């Protein structure tokens, strides 16, 4: 991976508009940030898939969830870290770690590492579909998307190394 992180990351500075009357972040924003992270991943790592989405590929969110460990408030600096949890022929499972970054700027330690506190963990399951809105059908996860996701696979006990992900999941 050449020094690459095992997750795709976006940074976010929490604003007042994302908080409720009590002053903590309203729960729906965590789901919104998952979608934003997924979109930025496509833009940054799989632009060919965006062209496919402009055609007839659809990424349907089948399920989404979030488990909360600590509250966050306005002006907290977050790192939203997406990983590939599992990949089948037609579906993708993602995990999202929400990390409140330490320090005022969230830029990391002298060695470049970024530390913080895990405040929430989310999951999302997406199905790839094709066809008109009145007749969409499951389709294989595009090869460009498989390749882009490969470096971010969560290692599982007894699983294939990341370089063999496509072969292990029937892709390729």
GROMACS .gro file of N, CA and C in nm:
model
  516
    1UNK      N    1   0.081  -0.119   0.000
    1UNK     CA    2   0.000   0.000   0.000
    1UNK      C    3   0.086   0.126   0.000
    2UNK      N    4   0.215   0.113   0.024
    2UNK     CA    5   0.303   0.228   0.015
    2UNK      C    6   0.271   0.340   0.112
    3UNK      N    7   0.250   0.308   0.242
    3UNK     CA    8   0.225   0.410   0.341
    3UNK      C    9   0.081   0.460   0.345
    4UNK      N   10  -0.004   0.404   0.263
    4UNK     CA   11  -0.143   0.444   0.261
    4UNK      C   12  -0.215   0.397   0.386
    5UNK      N   13  -0.310   0.477   0.433
    5UNK     CA   14  -0.389   0.436   0.549
    5UNK      C   15  -0.482   0.322   0.510
    6UNK      N   16  -0.520   0.239   0.607
    6UNK     CA   17  -0.612   0.128   0.577
    6UNK      C   18  -0.758   0.172   0.571
    7UNK      N   19  -0.781   0.302   0.561
    7UNK     CA   20  -0.917   0.354   0.551
    7UNK      C   21  -0.916   0.476   0.459
    8UNK      N   22  -1.033   0.505   0.402
    8UNK     CA   23  -1.050   0.629   0.328
    8UNK      C   24  -1.106   0.730   0.427
    9UNK      N   25  -1.055   0.851   0.425
    9UNK     CA   26  -1.091   0.950   0.526
    9UNK      C   27  -1.136   1.082   0.465
   10UNK      N   28  -1.239   1.138   0.528
   10UNK     CA   29  -1.271   1.279   0.505
   10UNK      C   30  -1.267   1.347   0.641
   11UNK      N   31  -1.239   1.477   0.640
   11UNK     CA   32  -1.238   1.556   0.762
   11UNK      C   33  -1.362   1.645   0.762
   12UNK      N   34  -1.411   1.671   0.882
   12UNK     CA   35  -1.530   1.755   0.893
   12UNK      C   36  -1.523   1.836   1.022
   13UNK      N   37  -1.551   1.964   1.011
   13UNK     CA   38  -1.562   2.052   1.126
   13UNK      C   39  -1.710   2.071   1.154
   14UNK      N   40  -1.755   2.028   1.271
   14UNK     CA   41  -1.897   2.033   1.306
   14UNK      C   42  -1.941   2.179   1.320
   15UNK      N   43  -2.056   2.209   1.262
   15UNK     CA   44  -2.114   2.344   1.271
   15UNK      C   45  -2.237   2.346   1.361
   16UNK      N   46  -2.277   2.466   1.401
   16UNK     CA   47  -2.396   2.481   1.486
   16UNK      C   48  -2.520   2.422   1.420
   17UNK      N   49  -2.530   2.433   1.288
   17UNK     CA   50  -2.651   2.384   1.220
   17UNK      C   51  -2.666   2.233   1.230
   18UNK      N   52  -2.562   2.164   1.274
   18UNK     CA   53  -2.567   2.018   1.288
   18UNK      C   54  -2.598   1.973   1.430
   19UNK      N   55  -2.623   2.069   1.518
   19UNK     CA   56  -2.651   2.036   1.658
   19UNK      C   57  -2.798   2.057   1.690
   20UNK      N   58  -2.840   1.996   1.799
   20UNK     CA   59  -2.979   2.013   1.843
   20UNK      C   60  -2.987   2.118   1.953
   21UNK      N   61  -3.101   2.134   2.015
   21UNK     CA   62  -3.121   2.236   2.118
   21UNK      C   63  -3.030   2.217   2.239
   22UNK      N   64  -2.992   2.095   2.266
   22UNK     CA   65  -2.905   2.065   2.379
   22UNK      C   66  -2.760   2.102   2.348
   23UNK      N   67  -2.726   2.108   2.219
   23UNK     CA   68  -2.592   2.146   2.179
   23UNK      C   69  -2.505   2.034   2.126
   24UNK      N   70  -2.558   1.910   2.129
   24UNK     CA   71  -2.480   1.800   2.071
   24UNK      C   72  -2.529   1.771   1.929
   25UNK      N   73  -2.450   1.695   1.855
   25UNK     CA   74  -2.481   1.669   1.714
   25UNK      C   75  -2.606   1.582   1.703
   26UNK      N   76  -2.697   1.625   1.620
   26UNK     CA   77  -2.819   1.552   1.591
   26UNK      C   78  -2.784   1.425   1.515
   27UNK      N   79  -2.841   1.312   1.555
   27UNK     CA   80  -2.801   1.180   1.506
   27UNK      C   81  -2.806   1.165   1.354
   28UNK      N   82  -2.899   1.229   1.287
   28UNK     CA   83  -2.913   1.211   1.142
   28UNK      C   84  -2.788   1.258   1.067
   29UNK      N   85  -2.710   1.347   1.127
   29UNK     CA   86  -2.589   1.395   1.060
   29UNK      C   87  -2.485   1.286   1.042
   30UNK      N   88  -2.480   1.190   1.133
   30UNK     CA   89  -2.384   1.080   1.119
   30UNK      C   90  -2.412   1.002   0.990
   31UNK      N   91  -2.539   0.979   0.963
   31UNK     CA   92  -2.578   0.909   0.839
   31UNK      C   93  -2.544   0.995   0.718
   32UNK      N   94  -2.570   1.125   0.729
   32UNK     CA   95  -2.537   1.216   0.620
   32UNK      C   96  -2.387   1.214   0.591
   33UNK      N   97  -2.306   1.210   0.695
   33UNK     CA   98  -2.161   1.208   0.677
   33UNK      C   99  -2.113   1.077   0.615
   34UNK      N  100  -2.183   0.968   0.642
   34UNK     CA  101  -2.150   0.841   0.574
   34UNK      C  102  -2.167   0.857   0.424
   35UNK      N  103  -2.280   0.914   0.385
   35UNK     CA  104  -2.306   0.934   0.243
   35UNK      C  105  -2.203   1.026   0.179
   36UNK      N  106  -2.166   1.131   0.248
   36UNK     CA  107  -2.065   1.224   0.196
   36UNK      C  108  -1.931   1.155   0.181
   37UNK      N  109  -1.893   1.075   0.277
   37UNK     CA  110  -1.765   1.003   0.271
   37UNK      C  111  -1.765   0.908   0.151
   38UNK      N  112  -1.874   0.837   0.132
   38UNK     CA  113  -1.887   0.745   0.019
   38UNK      C  114  -1.879   0.820  -0.113
   39UNK      N  115  -1.945   0.935  -0.123
   39UNK     CA  116  -1.940   1.016  -0.245
   39UNK      C  117  -1.799   1.065  -0.276
   40UNK      N  118  -1.731   1.114  -0.173
   40UNK     CA  119  -1.594   1.165  -0.193
   40UNK      C  120  -1.498   1.053  -0.230
   41UNK      N  121  -1.523   0.934  -0.177
   41UNK     CA  122  -1.444   0.818  -0.215
   41UNK      C  123  -1.459   0.791  -0.365
   42UNK      N  124  -1.581   0.793  -0.413
   42UNK     CA  125  -1.604   0.771  -0.556
   42UNK      C  126  -1.535   0.878  -0.639
   43UNK      N  127  -1.546   1.002  -0.597
   43UNK     CA  128  -1.481   1.112  -0.670
   43UNK      C  129  -1.329   1.097  -0.672
   44UNK      N  130  -1.271   1.063  -0.557
   44UNK     CA  131  -1.126   1.058  -0.544
   44UNK      C  132  -1.064   0.928  -0.592
   45UNK      N  133  -1.132   0.815  -0.569
   45UNK     CA  134  -1.069   0.685  -0.594
   45UNK      C  135  -1.130   0.605  -0.708
   46UNK      N  136  -1.253   0.639  -0.748
   46UNK     CA  137  -1.320   0.560  -0.852
   46UNK      C  138  -1.401   0.650  -0.945
   47UNK      N  139  -1.337   0.749  -1.009
   47UNK     CA  140  -1.413   0.841  -1.094
   47UNK      C  141  -1.484   0.772  -1.211
   48UNK      N  142  -1.432   0.660  -1.258
   48UNK     CA  143  -1.499   0.587  -1.367
   48UNK      C  144  -1.637   0.539  -1.323
   49UNK      N  145  -1.652   0.510  -1.195
   49UNK     CA  146  -1.782   0.465  -1.144
   49UNK      C  147  -1.882   0.580  -1.148
   50UNK      N  148  -1.835   0.701  -1.127
   50UNK     CA  149  -1.926   0.817  -1.137
   50UNK      C  150  -1.984   0.828  -1.277
   51UNK      N  151  -1.901   0.803  -1.378
   51UNK     CA  152  -1.951   0.803  -1.516
   51UNK      C  153  -2.057   0.695  -1.534
   52UNK      N  154  -2.034   0.579  -1.472
   52UNK     CA  155  -2.129   0.469  -1.480
   52UNK      C  156  -2.260   0.507  -1.410
   53UNK      N  157  -2.252   0.581  -1.299
   53UNK     CA  158  -2.371   0.626  -1.227
   53UNK      C  159  -2.449   0.726  -1.312
   54UNK      N  160  -2.378   0.806  -1.389
   54UNK     CA  161  -2.446   0.900  -1.480
   54UNK      C  162  -2.520   0.823  -1.589
   55UNK      N  163  -2.479   0.700  -1.611
   55UNK     CA  164  -2.550   0.611  -1.704
   55UNK      C  165  -2.667   0.546  -1.631
   56UNK      N  166  -2.658   0.413  -1.613
   56UNK     CA  167  -2.772   0.347  -1.548
   56UNK      C  168  -2.736   0.272  -1.419
   57UNK      N  169  -2.612   0.283  -1.372
   57UNK     CA  170  -2.575   0.219  -1.246
   57UNK      C  171  -2.638   0.296  -1.130
   58UNK      N  172  -2.694   0.222  -1.037
   58UNK     CA  173  -2.752   0.282  -0.917
   58UNK      C  174  -2.690   0.212  -0.796
   59UNK      N  175  -2.655   0.292  -0.695
   59UNK     CA  176  -2.605   0.237  -0.569
   59UNK      C  177  -2.715   0.258  -0.466
   60UNK      N  178  -2.791   0.151  -0.439
   60UNK     CA  179  -2.904   0.159  -0.346
   60UNK      C  180  -2.855   0.128  -0.205
   61UNK      N  181  -2.883   0.217  -0.112
   61UNK     CA  182  -2.851   0.190   0.027
   61UNK      C  183  -2.960   0.100   0.084
   62UNK      N  184  -2.919  -0.020   0.125
   62UNK     CA  185  -3.013  -0.118   0.179
   62UNK      C  186  -3.032  -0.103   0.329
   63UNK      N  187  -2.923  -0.071   0.398
   63UNK     CA  188  -2.932  -0.052   0.542
   63UNK      C  189  -2.822   0.043   0.587
   64UNK      N  190  -2.850   0.109   0.697
   64UNK     CA  191  -2.755   0.204   0.754
   64UNK      C  192  -2.777   0.205   0.904
   65UNK      N  193  -2.670   0.223   0.977
   65UNK     CA  194  -2.682   0.227   1.122
   65UNK      C  195  -2.563   0.297   1.184
   66UNK      N  196  -2.579   0.330   1.312
   66UNK     CA  197  -2.471   0.397   1.382
   66UNK      C  198  -2.484   0.368   1.531
   67UNK      N  199  -2.371   0.340   1.592
   67UNK     CA  200  -2.362   0.316   1.735
   67UNK      C  201  -2.283   0.433   1.794
   68UNK      N  202  -2.336   0.495   1.900
   68UNK     CA  203  -2.276   0.616   1.955
   68UNK      C  204  -2.205   0.587   2.086
   69UNK      N  205  -2.083   0.639   2.100
   69UNK     CA  206  -2.003   0.616   2.220
   69UNK      C  207  -1.981   0.743   2.302
   70UNK      N  208  -1.983   0.859   2.237
   70UNK     CA  209  -1.961   0.986   2.305
   70UNK      C  210  -2.030   1.096   2.225
   71UNK      N  211  -2.065   1.203   2.292
   71UNK     CA  212  -2.128   1.316   2.224
   71UNK      C  213  -2.022   1.405   2.162
   72UNK      N  214  -2.060   1.468   2.051
   72UNK     CA  215  -1.976   1.569   1.989
   72UNK      C  216  -2.058   1.696   1.976
   73UNK      N  217  -1.988   1.809   1.968
   73UNK     CA  218  -2.055   1.938   1.965
   73UNK      C  219  -1.994   2.026   1.857
   74UNK      N  220  -2.051   2.144   1.842
   74UNK     CA  221  -2.003   2.238   1.740
   74UNK      C  222  -1.853   2.263   1.757
   75UNK      N  223  -1.786   2.270   1.645
   75UNK     CA  224  -1.644   2.296   1.630
   75UNK      C  225  -1.553   2.180   1.669
   76UNK      N  226  -1.613   2.063   1.693
   76UNK     CA  227  -1.529   1.943   1.705
   76UNK      C  228  -1.480   1.908   1.565
   77UNK      N  229  -1.354   1.871   1.555
   77UNK     CA  230  -1.293   1.830   1.428
   77UNK      C  231  -1.306   1.678   1.421
   78UNK      N  232  -1.371   1.628   1.314
   78UNK     CA  233  -1.392   1.485   1.298
   78UNK      C  234  -1.312   1.429   1.181
   79UNK      N  235  -1.274   1.304   1.198
   79UNK     CA  236  -1.223   1.223   1.088
   79UNK      C  237  -1.325   1.113   1.069
   80UNK      N  238  -1.385   1.107   0.950
   80UNK     CA  239  -1.479   1.000   0.918
   80UNK      C  240  -1.401   0.902   0.832
   81UNK      N  241  -1.383   0.781   0.882
   81UNK     CA  242  -1.295   0.680   0.821
   81UNK      C  243  -1.375   0.562   0.771
   82UNK      N  244  -1.374   0.545   0.641
   82UNK     CA  245  -1.451   0.439   0.576
   82UNK      C  246  -1.362   0.320   0.543
   83UNK      N  247  -1.413   0.201   0.571
   83UNK     CA  248  -1.345   0.077   0.535
   83UNK      C  249  -1.445  -0.015   0.465
   84UNK      N  250  -1.390  -0.105   0.387
   84UNK     CA  251  -1.470  -0.209   0.322
   84UNK      C  252  -1.483  -0.324   0.420
   85UNK      N  253  -1.606  -0.355   0.460
   85UNK     CA  254  -1.628  -0.466   0.553
   85UNK      C  255  -1.647  -0.598   0.479
   86UNK      N  256  -1.726  -0.595   0.375
   86UNK     CA  257  -1.743  -0.715   0.294
   86UNK      C  258  -1.789  -0.678   0.154
   87UNK      N  259  -1.767  -0.771   0.064
   87UNK     CA  260  -1.798  -0.747  -0.077
   87UNK      C  261  -1.849  -0.877  -0.137
   88UNK      N  262  -1.971  -0.872  -0.191
   88UNK     CA  263  -2.026  -0.989  -0.260
   88UNK      C  264  -2.030  -0.954  -0.409
   89UNK      N  265  -2.095  -1.037  -0.487
   89UNK     CA  266  -2.103  -1.008  -0.630
   89UNK      C  267  -2.180  -0.881  -0.658
   90UNK      N  268  -2.285  -0.852  -0.578
   90UNK     CA  269  -2.371  -0.738  -0.607
   90UNK      C  270  -2.382  -0.636  -0.494
   91UNK      N  271  -2.323  -0.664  -0.377
   91UNK     CA  272  -2.340  -0.576  -0.262
   91UNK      C  273  -2.206  -0.542  -0.197
   92UNK      N  274  -2.207  -0.428  -0.127
   92UNK     CA  275  -2.088  -0.378  -0.058
   92UNK      C  276  -2.129  -0.343   0.085
   93UNK      N  277  -2.049  -0.387   0.181
   93UNK     CA  278  -2.069  -0.350   0.321
   93UNK      C  279  -1.956  -0.258   0.364
   94UNK      N  280  -1.992  -0.144   0.419
   94UNK     CA  281  -1.893  -0.046   0.466
   94UNK      C  282  -1.902  -0.033   0.617
   95UNK      N  283  -1.790   0.004   0.681
   95UNK     CA  284  -1.791   0.050   0.819
   95UNK      C  285  -1.735   0.192   0.820
   96UNK      N  286  -1.781   0.269   0.917
   96UNK     CA  287  -1.738   0.407   0.931
   96UNK      C  288  -1.701   0.431   1.077
   97UNK      N  289  -1.579   0.476   1.100
   97UNK     CA  290  -1.538   0.520   1.233
   97UNK      C  291  -1.542   0.672   1.235
   98UNK      N  292  -1.604   0.726   1.339
   98UNK     CA  293  -1.610   0.870   1.360
   98UNK      C  294  -1.514   0.901   1.473
   99UNK      N  295  -1.406   0.969   1.441
   99UNK     CA  296  -1.300   0.997   1.539
   99UNK      C  297  -1.292   1.147   1.562
  100UNK      N  298  -1.308   1.187   1.689
  100UNK     CA  299  -1.288   1.328   1.726
  100UNK      C  300  -1.137   1.346   1.739
  101UNK      N  301  -1.083   1.435   1.656
  101UNK     CA  302  -0.939   1.453   1.651
  101UNK      C  303  -0.890   1.534   1.769
  102UNK      N  304  -0.774   1.498   1.816
  102UNK     CA  305  -0.713   1.570   1.929
  102UNK      C  306  -0.635   1.688   1.876
  103UNK      N  307  -0.630   1.793   1.956
  103UNK     CA  308  -0.559   1.913   1.916
  103UNK      C  309  -0.652   2.007   1.844
  104UNK      N  310  -0.617   2.133   1.841
  104UNK     CA  311  -0.702   2.235   1.782
  104UNK      C  312  -0.717   2.224   1.632
  105UNK      N  313  -0.611   2.179   1.563
  105UNK     CA  314  -0.618   2.180   1.416
  105UNK      C  315  -0.645   2.044   1.356
  106UNK      N  316  -0.634   1.935   1.434
  106UNK     CA  317  -0.659   1.801   1.381
  106UNK      C  318  -0.558   1.757   1.279
  107UNK      N  319  -0.441   1.821   1.276
  107UNK     CA  320  -0.341   1.789   1.173
  107UNK      C  321  -0.253   1.671   1.209
  108UNK      N  322  -0.254   1.627   1.334
  108UNK     CA  323  -0.178   1.508   1.368
  108UNK      C  324  -0.053   1.538   1.449
  109UNK      N  325   0.014   1.430   1.487
  109UNK     CA  326   0.136   1.438   1.567
  109UNK      C  327   0.255   1.467   1.477
  110UNK      N  328   0.372   1.484   1.540
  110UNK     CA  329   0.495   1.515   1.466
  110UNK      C  330   0.528   1.408   1.363
  111UNK      N  331   0.490   1.283   1.392
  111UNK     CA  332   0.520   1.175   1.298
  111UNK      C  333   0.413   1.162   1.189
  112UNK      N  334   0.316   1.253   1.189
  112UNK     CA  335   0.212   1.251   1.086
  112UNK      C  336   0.090   1.170   1.123
  113UNK      N  337   0.096   1.096   1.235
  113UNK     CA  338  -0.019   1.016   1.273
  113UNK      C  339  -0.126   1.105   1.337
  114UNK      N  340  -0.249   1.069   1.316
  114UNK     CA  341  -0.360   1.145   1.372
  114UNK      C  342  -0.426   1.058   1.477
  115UNK      N  343  -0.437   1.111   1.596
  115UNK     CA  344  -0.500   1.037   1.704
  115UNK      C  345  -0.627   1.107   1.745
  116UNK      N  346  -0.709   1.035   1.814
  116UNK     CA  347  -0.833   1.092   1.859
  116UNK      C  348  -0.916   0.990   1.932
  117UNK      N  349  -1.038   1.027   1.960
  117UNK     CA  350  -1.129   0.942   2.034
  117UNK      C  351  -1.240   0.893   1.943
  118UNK      N  352  -1.262   0.763   1.944
  118UNK     CA  353  -1.372   0.705   1.867
  118UNK      C  354  -1.502   0.746   1.934
  119UNK      N  355  -1.585   0.822   1.862
  119UNK     CA  356  -1.711   0.870   1.920
  119UNK      C  357  -1.832   0.796   1.866
  120UNK      N  358  -1.816   0.730   1.751
  120UNK     CA  359  -1.927   0.652   1.694
  120UNK      C  360  -1.872   0.556   1.590
  121UNK      N  361  -1.950   0.454   1.561
  121UNK     CA  362  -1.915   0.360   1.454
  121UNK      C  363  -2.043   0.330   1.376
  122UNK      N  364  -2.032   0.342   1.244
  122UNK     CA  365  -2.147   0.319   1.159
  122UNK      C  366  -2.124   0.206   1.061
  123UNK      N  367  -2.234   0.160   1.004
  123UNK     CA  368  -2.230   0.056   0.901
  123UNK      C  369  -2.330   0.094   0.792
  124UNK      N  370  -2.300   0.046   0.673
  124UNK     CA  371  -2.388   0.073   0.560
  124UNK      C  372  -2.375  -0.044   0.462
  125UNK      N  373  -2.486  -0.084   0.406
  125UNK     CA  374  -2.488  -0.189   0.305
  125UNK      C  375  -2.551  -0.132   0.179
  126UNK      N  376  -2.481  -0.152   0.066
  126UNK     CA  377  -2.522  -0.094  -0.062
  126UNK      C  378  -2.535  -0.206  -0.164
  127UNK      N  379  -2.637  -0.197  -0.248
  127UNK     CA  380  -2.655  -0.291  -0.358
  127UNK      C  381  -2.635  -0.217  -0.490
  128UNK      N  382  -2.568  -0.283  -0.583
  128UNK     CA  383  -2.551  -0.228  -0.718
  128UNK      C  384  -2.668  -0.276  -0.802
  129UNK      N  385  -2.731  -0.181  -0.870
  129UNK     CA  386  -2.849  -0.211  -0.952
  129UNK      C  387  -2.834  -0.141  -1.087
  130UNK      N  388  -2.902  -0.195  -1.185
  130UNK     CA  389  -2.907  -0.133  -1.318
  130UNK      C  390  -3.049  -0.142  -1.371
  131UNK      N  391  -3.075  -0.051  -1.464
  131UNK     CA  392  -3.205  -0.053  -1.531
  131UNK      C  393  -3.285   0.070  -1.500
  132UNK      N  394  -3.396   0.087  -1.573
  132UNK     CA  395  -3.483   0.203  -1.548
  132UNK      C  396  -3.546   0.193  -1.409
  133UNK      N  397  -3.590   0.305  -1.358
  133UNK     CA  398  -3.646   0.308  -1.222
  133UNK      C  399  -3.763   0.213  -1.203
  134UNK      N  400  -3.835   0.181  -1.308
  134UNK     CA  401  -3.949   0.091  -1.295
  134UNK      C  402  -3.906  -0.056  -1.304
  135UNK      N  403  -3.779  -0.081  -1.338
  135UNK     CA  404  -3.734  -0.220  -1.356
  135UNK      C  405  -3.585  -0.234  -1.324
  136UNK      N  406  -3.546  -0.196  -1.203
  136UNK     CA  407  -3.405  -0.210  -1.166
  136UNK      C  408  -3.378  -0.353  -1.119
  137UNK      N  409  -3.258  -0.400  -1.152
  137UNK     CA  410  -3.218  -0.536  -1.118
  137UNK      C  411  -3.077  -0.535  -1.062
  138UNK      N  412  -3.048  -0.629  -0.970
  138UNK     CA  413  -2.911  -0.638  -0.918
  138UNK      C  414  -2.809  -0.659  -1.030
  139UNK      N  415  -2.692  -0.599  -1.012
  139UNK     CA  416  -2.583  -0.614  -1.108
  139UNK      C  417  -2.453  -0.630  -1.031
  140UNK      N  418  -2.353  -0.682  -1.096
  140UNK     CA  419  -2.223  -0.701  -1.031
  140UNK      C  420  -2.162  -0.566  -0.992
  141UNK      N  421  -2.089  -0.567  -0.881
  141UNK     CA  422  -2.014  -0.450  -0.841
  141UNK      C  423  -1.912  -0.423  -0.952
  142UNK      N  424  -1.910  -0.303  -1.008
  142UNK     CA  425  -1.817  -0.274  -1.118
  142UNK      C  426  -1.671  -0.302  -1.077
  143UNK      N  427  -1.596  -0.354  -1.171
  143UNK     CA  428  -1.457  -0.390  -1.145
  143UNK      C  429  -1.376  -0.269  -1.097
  144UNK      N  430  -1.401  -0.152  -1.153
  144UNK     CA  431  -1.328  -0.031  -1.111
  144UNK      C  432  -1.354  -0.001  -0.963
  145UNK      N  433  -1.475  -0.027  -0.917
  145UNK     CA  434  -1.510  -0.004  -0.777
  145UNK      C  435  -1.445  -0.110  -0.688
  146UNK      N  436  -1.444  -0.234  -0.733
  146UNK     CA  437  -1.375  -0.341  -0.659
  146UNK      C  438  -1.229  -0.307  -0.637
  147UNK      N  439  -1.164  -0.266  -0.744
  147UNK     CA  440  -1.021  -0.232  -0.735
  147UNK      C  441  -0.997  -0.113  -0.642
  148UNK      N  442  -1.084  -0.013  -0.650
  148UNK     CA  443  -1.068   0.106  -0.566
  148UNK      C  444  -1.089   0.073  -0.418
  149UNK      N  445  -1.178  -0.019  -0.388
  149UNK     CA  446  -1.208  -0.056  -0.250
  149UNK      C  447  -1.104  -0.150  -0.188
  150UNK      N  448  -1.036  -0.224  -0.270
  150UNK     CA  449  -0.945  -0.329  -0.224
  150UNK      C  450  -0.848  -0.286  -0.113
  151UNK      N  451  -0.780  -0.171  -0.124
  151UNK     CA  452  -0.685  -0.133  -0.018
  151UNK      C  453  -0.750  -0.103   0.117
  152UNK      N  454  -0.882  -0.087   0.120
  152UNK     CA  455  -0.951  -0.048   0.242
  152UNK      C  456  -1.027  -0.162   0.307
  153UNK      N  457  -1.000  -0.285   0.266
  153UNK     CA  458  -1.070  -0.401   0.319
  153UNK      C  459  -1.030  -0.425   0.464
  154UNK      N  460  -1.130  -0.451   0.547
  154UNK     CA  461  -1.108  -0.486   0.686
  154UNK      C  462  -1.057  -0.630   0.688
  155UNK      N  463  -0.938  -0.653   0.745
  155UNK     CA  464  -0.889  -0.791   0.751
  155UNK      C  465  -0.976  -0.874   0.844
  156UNK      N  466  -1.011  -0.992   0.799
  156UNK     CA  467  -1.091  -1.084   0.880
  156UNK      C  468  -1.011  -1.211   0.902
  157UNK      N  469  -1.037  -1.277   1.013
  157UNK     CA  470  -0.965  -1.401   1.043
  157UNK      C  471  -0.987  -1.502   0.931
  158UNK      N  472  -0.878  -1.552   0.876
  158UNK     CA  473  -0.886  -1.653   0.770
  158UNK      C  474  -0.922  -1.597   0.634
  159UNK      N  475  -0.922  -1.465   0.620
  159UNK     CA  476  -0.960  -1.408   0.491
  159UNK      C  477  -0.840  -1.400   0.398
  160UNK      N  478  -0.869  -1.379   0.273
  160UNK     CA  479  -0.764  -1.365   0.172
  160UNK      C  480  -0.695  -1.231   0.191
  161UNK      N  481  -0.565  -1.222   0.160
  161UNK     CA  482  -0.497  -1.093   0.164
  161UNK      C  483  -0.567  -0.995   0.070
  162UNK      N  484  -0.557  -0.862   0.099
  162UNK     CA  485  -0.628  -0.763   0.018
  162UNK      C  486  -0.605  -0.778  -0.132
  163UNK      N  487  -0.485  -0.816  -0.175
  163UNK     CA  488  -0.457  -0.831  -0.318
  163UNK      C  489  -0.536  -0.942  -0.383
  164UNK      N  490  -0.593  -1.029  -0.301
  164UNK     CA  491  -0.671  -1.142  -0.353
  164UNK      C  492  -0.819  -1.126  -0.328
  165UNK      N  493  -0.861  -1.006  -0.291
  165UNK     CA  494  -1.001  -0.982  -0.255
  165UNK      C  495  -1.096  -1.015  -0.369
  166UNK      N  496  -1.066  -0.967  -0.490
  166UNK     CA  497  -1.158  -0.989  -0.602
  166UNK      C  498  -1.174  -1.138  -0.631
  167UNK      N  499  -1.065  -1.212  -0.627
  167UNK     CA  500  -1.072  -1.356  -0.654
  167UNK      C  501  -1.147  -1.427  -0.544
  168UNK      N  502  -1.125  -1.385  -0.418
  168UNK     CA  503  -1.190  -1.451  -0.305
  168UNK      C  504  -1.340  -1.426  -0.302
  169UNK      N  505  -1.386  -1.317  -0.359
  169UNK     CA  506  -1.528  -1.282  -0.355
  169UNK      C  507  -1.598  -1.310  -0.487
  170UNK      N  508  -1.532  -1.376  -0.576
  170UNK     CA  509  -1.595  -1.410  -0.703
  170UNK      C  510  -1.587  -1.299  -0.803
  171UNK      N  511  -1.512  -1.195  -0.774
  171UNK     CA  512  -1.498  -1.084  -0.869
  171UNK      C  513  -1.389  -1.111  -0.968
  172UNK      N  514  -1.371  -1.019  -1.059
  172UNK     CA  515  -1.259  -1.029  -1.153
  172UNK      C  516  -1.297  -1.083  -1.277
   0.00000   0.00000   0.00000
